[in-house]
mmCIF file of C-alpha atoms in Angstrom:
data_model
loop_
_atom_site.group_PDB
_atom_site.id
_atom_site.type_symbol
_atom_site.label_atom_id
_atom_site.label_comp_id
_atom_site.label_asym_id
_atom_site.label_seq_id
_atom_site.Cartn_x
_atom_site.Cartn_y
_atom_site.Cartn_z
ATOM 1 C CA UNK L 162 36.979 84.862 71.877
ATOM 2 C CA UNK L 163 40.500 83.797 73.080
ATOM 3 C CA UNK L 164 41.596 85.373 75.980
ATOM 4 C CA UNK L 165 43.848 88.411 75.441
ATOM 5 C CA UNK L 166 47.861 88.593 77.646
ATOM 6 C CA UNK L 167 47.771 91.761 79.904
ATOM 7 C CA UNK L 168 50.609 94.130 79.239
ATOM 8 C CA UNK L 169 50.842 96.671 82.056
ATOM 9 C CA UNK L 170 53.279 99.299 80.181
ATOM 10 C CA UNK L 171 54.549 101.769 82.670
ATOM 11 C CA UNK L 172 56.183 104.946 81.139
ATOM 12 C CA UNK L 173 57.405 108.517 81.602
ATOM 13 C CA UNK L 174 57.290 111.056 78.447
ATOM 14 C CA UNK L 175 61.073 111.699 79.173
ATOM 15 C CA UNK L 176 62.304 108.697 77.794
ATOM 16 C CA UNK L 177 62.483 108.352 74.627
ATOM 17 C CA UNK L 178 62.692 104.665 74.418
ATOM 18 C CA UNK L 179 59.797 104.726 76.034
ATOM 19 C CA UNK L 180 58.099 106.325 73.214
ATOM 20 C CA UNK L 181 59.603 103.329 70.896
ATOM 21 C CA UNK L 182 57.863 100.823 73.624
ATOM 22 C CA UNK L 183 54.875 102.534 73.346
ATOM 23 C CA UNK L 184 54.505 102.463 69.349
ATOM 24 C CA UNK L 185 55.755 99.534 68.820
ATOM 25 C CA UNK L 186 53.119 97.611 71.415
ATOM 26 C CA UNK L 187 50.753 100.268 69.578
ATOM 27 C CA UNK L 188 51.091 98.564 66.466
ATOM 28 C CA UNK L 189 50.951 94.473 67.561
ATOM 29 C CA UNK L 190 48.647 95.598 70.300
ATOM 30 C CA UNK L 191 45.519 93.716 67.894
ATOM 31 C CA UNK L 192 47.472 91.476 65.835
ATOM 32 C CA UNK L 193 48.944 89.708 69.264
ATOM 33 C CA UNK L 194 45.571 89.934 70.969
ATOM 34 C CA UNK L 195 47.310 92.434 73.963
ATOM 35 C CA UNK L 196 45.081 94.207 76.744
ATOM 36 C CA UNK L 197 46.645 97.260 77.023
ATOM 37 C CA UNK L 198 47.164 99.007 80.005
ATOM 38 C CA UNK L 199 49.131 102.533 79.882
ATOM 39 C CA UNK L 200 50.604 103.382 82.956
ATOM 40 C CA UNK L 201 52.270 106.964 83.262
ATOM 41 C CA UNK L 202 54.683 106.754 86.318
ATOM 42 C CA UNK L 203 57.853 109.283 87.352
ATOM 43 C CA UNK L 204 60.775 108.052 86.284
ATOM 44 C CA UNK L 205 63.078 110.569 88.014
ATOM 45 C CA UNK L 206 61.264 108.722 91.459
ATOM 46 C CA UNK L 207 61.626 105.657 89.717
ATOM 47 C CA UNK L 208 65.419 106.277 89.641
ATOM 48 C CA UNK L 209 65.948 107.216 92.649
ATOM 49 C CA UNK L 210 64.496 104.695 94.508
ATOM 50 C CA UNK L 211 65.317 102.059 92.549
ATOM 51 C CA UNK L 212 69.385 103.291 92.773
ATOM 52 C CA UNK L 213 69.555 103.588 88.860
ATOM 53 C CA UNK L 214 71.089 106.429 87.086
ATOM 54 C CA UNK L 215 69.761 107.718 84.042
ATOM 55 C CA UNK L 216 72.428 106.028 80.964
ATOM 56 C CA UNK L 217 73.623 109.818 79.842
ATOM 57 C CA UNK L 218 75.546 110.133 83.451
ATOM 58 C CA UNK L 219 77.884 107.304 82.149
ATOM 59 C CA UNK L 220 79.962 108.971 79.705
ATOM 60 C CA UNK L 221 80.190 105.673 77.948
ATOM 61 C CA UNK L 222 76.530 105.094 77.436
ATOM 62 C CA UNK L 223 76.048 108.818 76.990
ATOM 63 C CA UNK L 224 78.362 108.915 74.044
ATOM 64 C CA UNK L 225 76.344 106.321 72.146
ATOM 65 C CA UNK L 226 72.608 107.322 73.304
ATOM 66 C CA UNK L 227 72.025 110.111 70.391
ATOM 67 C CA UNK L 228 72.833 108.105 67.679
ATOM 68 C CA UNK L 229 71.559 105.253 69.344
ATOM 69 C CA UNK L 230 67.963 106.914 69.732
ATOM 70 C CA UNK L 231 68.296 108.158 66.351
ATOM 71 C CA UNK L 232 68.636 104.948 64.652
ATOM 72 C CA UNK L 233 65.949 103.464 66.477
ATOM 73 C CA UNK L 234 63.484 106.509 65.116
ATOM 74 C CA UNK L 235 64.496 105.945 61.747
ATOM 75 C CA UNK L 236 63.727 102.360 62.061
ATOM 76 C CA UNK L 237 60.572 102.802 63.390
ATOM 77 C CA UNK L 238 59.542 105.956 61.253
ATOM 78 C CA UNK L 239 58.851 108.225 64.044
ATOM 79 C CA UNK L 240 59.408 111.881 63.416
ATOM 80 C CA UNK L 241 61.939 112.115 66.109
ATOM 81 C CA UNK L 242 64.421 115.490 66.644
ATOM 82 C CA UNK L 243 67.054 115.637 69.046
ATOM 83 C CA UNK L 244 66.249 118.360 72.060
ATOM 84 C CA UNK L 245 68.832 121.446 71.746
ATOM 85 C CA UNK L 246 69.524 121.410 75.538
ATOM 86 C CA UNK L 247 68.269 117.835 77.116
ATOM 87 C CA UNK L 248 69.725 118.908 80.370
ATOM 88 C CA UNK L 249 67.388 121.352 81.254
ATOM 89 C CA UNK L 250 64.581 119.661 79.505
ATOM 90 C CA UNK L 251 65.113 116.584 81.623
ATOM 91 C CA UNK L 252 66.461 117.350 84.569
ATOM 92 C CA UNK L 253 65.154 121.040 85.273
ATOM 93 C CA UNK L 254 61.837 121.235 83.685
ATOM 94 C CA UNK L 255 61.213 117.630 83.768
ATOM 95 C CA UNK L 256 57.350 116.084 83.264
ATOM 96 C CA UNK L 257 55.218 116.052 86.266
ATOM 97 C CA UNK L 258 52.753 118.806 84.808
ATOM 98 C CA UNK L 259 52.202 116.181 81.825
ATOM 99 C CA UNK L 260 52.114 113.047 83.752
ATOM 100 C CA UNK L 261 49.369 114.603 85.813
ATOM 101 C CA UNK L 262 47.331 115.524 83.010
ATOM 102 C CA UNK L 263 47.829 111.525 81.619
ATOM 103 C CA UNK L 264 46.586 110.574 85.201
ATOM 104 C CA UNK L 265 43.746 112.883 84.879
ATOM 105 C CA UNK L 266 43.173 111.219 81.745
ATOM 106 C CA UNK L 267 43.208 107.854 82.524
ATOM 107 C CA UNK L 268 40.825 108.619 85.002
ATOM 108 C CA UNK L 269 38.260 110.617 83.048
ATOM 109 C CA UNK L 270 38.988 109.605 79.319
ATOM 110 C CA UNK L 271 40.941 106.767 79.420
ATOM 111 C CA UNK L 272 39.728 106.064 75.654
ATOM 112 C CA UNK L 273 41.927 109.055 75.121
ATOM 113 C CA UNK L 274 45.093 108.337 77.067
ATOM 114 C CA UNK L 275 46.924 106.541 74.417
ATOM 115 C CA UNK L 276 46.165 109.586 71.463
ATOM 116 C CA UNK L 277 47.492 112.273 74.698
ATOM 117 C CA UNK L 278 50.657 109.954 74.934
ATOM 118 C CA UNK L 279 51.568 110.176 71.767
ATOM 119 C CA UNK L 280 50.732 114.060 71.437
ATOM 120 C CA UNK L 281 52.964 114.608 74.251
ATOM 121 C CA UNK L 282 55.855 112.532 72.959
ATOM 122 C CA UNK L 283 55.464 114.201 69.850
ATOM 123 C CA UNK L 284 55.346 117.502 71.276
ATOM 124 C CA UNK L 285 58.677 116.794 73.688
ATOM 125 C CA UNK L 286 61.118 114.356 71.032
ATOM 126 C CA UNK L 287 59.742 115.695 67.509
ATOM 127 C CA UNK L 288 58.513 119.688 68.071
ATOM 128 C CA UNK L 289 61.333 120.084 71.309
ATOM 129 C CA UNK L 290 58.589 122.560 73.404
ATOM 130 C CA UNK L 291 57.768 122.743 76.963
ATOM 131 C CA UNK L 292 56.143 120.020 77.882
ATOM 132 C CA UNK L 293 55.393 121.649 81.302
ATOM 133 C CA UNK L 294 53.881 124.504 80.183
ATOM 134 C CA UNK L 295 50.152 124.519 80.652
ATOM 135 C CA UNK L 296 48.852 125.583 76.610
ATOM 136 C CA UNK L 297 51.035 123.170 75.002
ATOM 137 C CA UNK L 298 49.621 120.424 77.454
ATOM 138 C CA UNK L 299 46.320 121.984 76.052
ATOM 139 C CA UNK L 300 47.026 121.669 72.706
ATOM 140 C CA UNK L 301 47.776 117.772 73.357
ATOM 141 C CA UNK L 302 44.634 117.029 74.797
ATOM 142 C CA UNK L 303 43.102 119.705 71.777
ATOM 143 C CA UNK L 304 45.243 116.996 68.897
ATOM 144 C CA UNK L 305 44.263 114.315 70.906
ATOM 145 C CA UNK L 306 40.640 114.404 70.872
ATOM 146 C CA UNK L 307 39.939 114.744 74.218
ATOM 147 C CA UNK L 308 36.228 115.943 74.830
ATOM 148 C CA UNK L 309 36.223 118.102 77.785
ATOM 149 C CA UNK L 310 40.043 119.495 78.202
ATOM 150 C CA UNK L 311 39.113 122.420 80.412
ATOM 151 C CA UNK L 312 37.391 119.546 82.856
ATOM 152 C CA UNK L 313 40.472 117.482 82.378
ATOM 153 C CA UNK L 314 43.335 120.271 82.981
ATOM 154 C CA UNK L 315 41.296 121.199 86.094
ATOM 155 C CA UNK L 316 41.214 117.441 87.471
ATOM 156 C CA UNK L 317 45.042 117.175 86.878
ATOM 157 C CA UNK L 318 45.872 119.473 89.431
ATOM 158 C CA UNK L 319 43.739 117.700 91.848
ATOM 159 C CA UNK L 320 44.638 115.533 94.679
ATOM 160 C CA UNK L 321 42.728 112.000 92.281
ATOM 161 C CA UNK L 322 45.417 112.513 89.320
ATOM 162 C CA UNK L 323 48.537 113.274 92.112
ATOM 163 C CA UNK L 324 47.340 109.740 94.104
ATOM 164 C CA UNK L 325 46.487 107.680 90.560
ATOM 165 C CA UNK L 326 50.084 109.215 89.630
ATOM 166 C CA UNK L 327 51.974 108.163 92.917
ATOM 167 C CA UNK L 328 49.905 104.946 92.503
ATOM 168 C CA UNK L 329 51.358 103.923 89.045
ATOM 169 C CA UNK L 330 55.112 104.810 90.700
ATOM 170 C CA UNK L 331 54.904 102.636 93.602
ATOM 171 C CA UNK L 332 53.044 99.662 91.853
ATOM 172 C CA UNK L 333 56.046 99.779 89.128
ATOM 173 C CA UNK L 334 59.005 100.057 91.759
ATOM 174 C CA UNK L 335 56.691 97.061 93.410
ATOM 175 C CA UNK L 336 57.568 95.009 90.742
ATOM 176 C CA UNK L 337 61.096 95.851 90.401
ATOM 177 C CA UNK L 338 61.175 98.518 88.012
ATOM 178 C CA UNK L 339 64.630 100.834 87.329
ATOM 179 C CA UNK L 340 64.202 102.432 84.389
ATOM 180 C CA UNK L 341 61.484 102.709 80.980
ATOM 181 C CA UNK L 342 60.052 101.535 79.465
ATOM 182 C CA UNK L 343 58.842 98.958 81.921
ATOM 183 C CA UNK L 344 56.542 96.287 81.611
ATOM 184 C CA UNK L 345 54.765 93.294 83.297
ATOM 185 C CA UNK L 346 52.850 90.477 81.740
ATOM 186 C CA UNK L 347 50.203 88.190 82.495
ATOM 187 C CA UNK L 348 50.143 85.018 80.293
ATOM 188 C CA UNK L 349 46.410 83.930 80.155
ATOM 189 C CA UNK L 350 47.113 80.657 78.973
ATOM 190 C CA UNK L 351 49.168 79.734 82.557
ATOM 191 C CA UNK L 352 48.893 82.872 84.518
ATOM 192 C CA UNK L 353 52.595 83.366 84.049
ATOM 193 C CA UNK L 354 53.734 86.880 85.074
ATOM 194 C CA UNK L 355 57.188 88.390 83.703
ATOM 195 C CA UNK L 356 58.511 91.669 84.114
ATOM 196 C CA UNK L 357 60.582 92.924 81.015
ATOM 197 C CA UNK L 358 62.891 96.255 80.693
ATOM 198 C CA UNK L 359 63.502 98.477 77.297
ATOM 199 C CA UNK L 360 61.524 98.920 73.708
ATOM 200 C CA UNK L 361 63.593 96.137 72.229
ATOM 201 C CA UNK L 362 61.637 93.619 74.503
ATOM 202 C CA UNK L 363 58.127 94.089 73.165
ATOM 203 C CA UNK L 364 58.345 91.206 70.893
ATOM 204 C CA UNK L 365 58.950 88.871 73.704
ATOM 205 C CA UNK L 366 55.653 90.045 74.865
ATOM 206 C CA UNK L 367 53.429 88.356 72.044
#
């Protein structure tokens, strides 16, 4: 069996690209022989360490980035909805709640993580709820199949899912990461490792 190219995918549920990363390496993850690795990190620490600014804060990108997003969706076929007030969504309420409940999972039921991604992405860009609020992070893990939620809502508010959380920040801004989605590749063939930036890189990855 041919040896498959590890894709380390590092992501935050606020970005919406992201969620166009994560699909699209989703769907070639079998045909292009990937090992998928999902890494939830914070991408409001990622920012601000890194000295990026999120692309809405330049009134230039900002002006483009609805219809951008939107176009991209409707490409792709994903049942996305614009938020009514991304402001306070993103920069108020933000995701820390859900990433530590992806920690958790990739922890306990990592067999589960990428089903609670989605749930959550669909919950945030196609429903526009709460992602912070403790029974719609339920209900995720409930669509998502997740065996034991009570068990893993507990374990998210541990000190293991914090640390695995803070682990998957500081090992992206390790390799240089500003922004999601954010990945880094292992070639198997010649060990090569590349980093690559934004959802319309995953079919460099292959």
């Amino acid at each position: 069996m041919a040896v498959r190219t590890q894709v380390k995918f590092y992501y935050d549920i606020l970005s919406p690209y992201a969620w166009f990363g994560f699909e699209s390496l989703c769907r070639y993850e079998k045909p292009w022989n990937l090992e998928l690795q999902l890494k939830p990190m914070n991408l409001g620490k990622i920012m601000m360490e890194s000295g990026n600014k999120p692309p809405g804060m330049n009134p230039s990108k900002g002006s483009m980035l609805a219809r951008d997003v939107q176009r991209v969706s409707e490409m792709m076929d994903l049942p996305y909805n614009p938020l009514r007030d991304f402001a306070k969504t993103v920069f108020i309420r933000g995701s820390v709640p859900t990433l530590k409940t992806l920690a958790a999972c990739q922890i306990l039921y990592p067999e589960h993580l990428e089903e609670l991604t989605r749930q959550s992405w669909l919950g945030l860009y196609s429903r526009d709820i709460d992602i912070t609020d403790k029974n719609h992070i339920r209900q995720f893990a409930e669509s998502a199949g997740v065996p034991d939620v009570d068990r893993l809502l507990e374990f998210s508010l541990g000190d293991e899912a914090r640390q695995l959380l803070i682990e998957n920040t500081t090992e992206a801004l390790e390799s240089k990461c500003f922004g999601a989605p954010w990945y880094t590749v292992i070639h198997p063939d010649t060990g090569r490792r590349e980093k690559f930036f934004g959802q319309d890189r995953v079919e460099m990855l292959g």
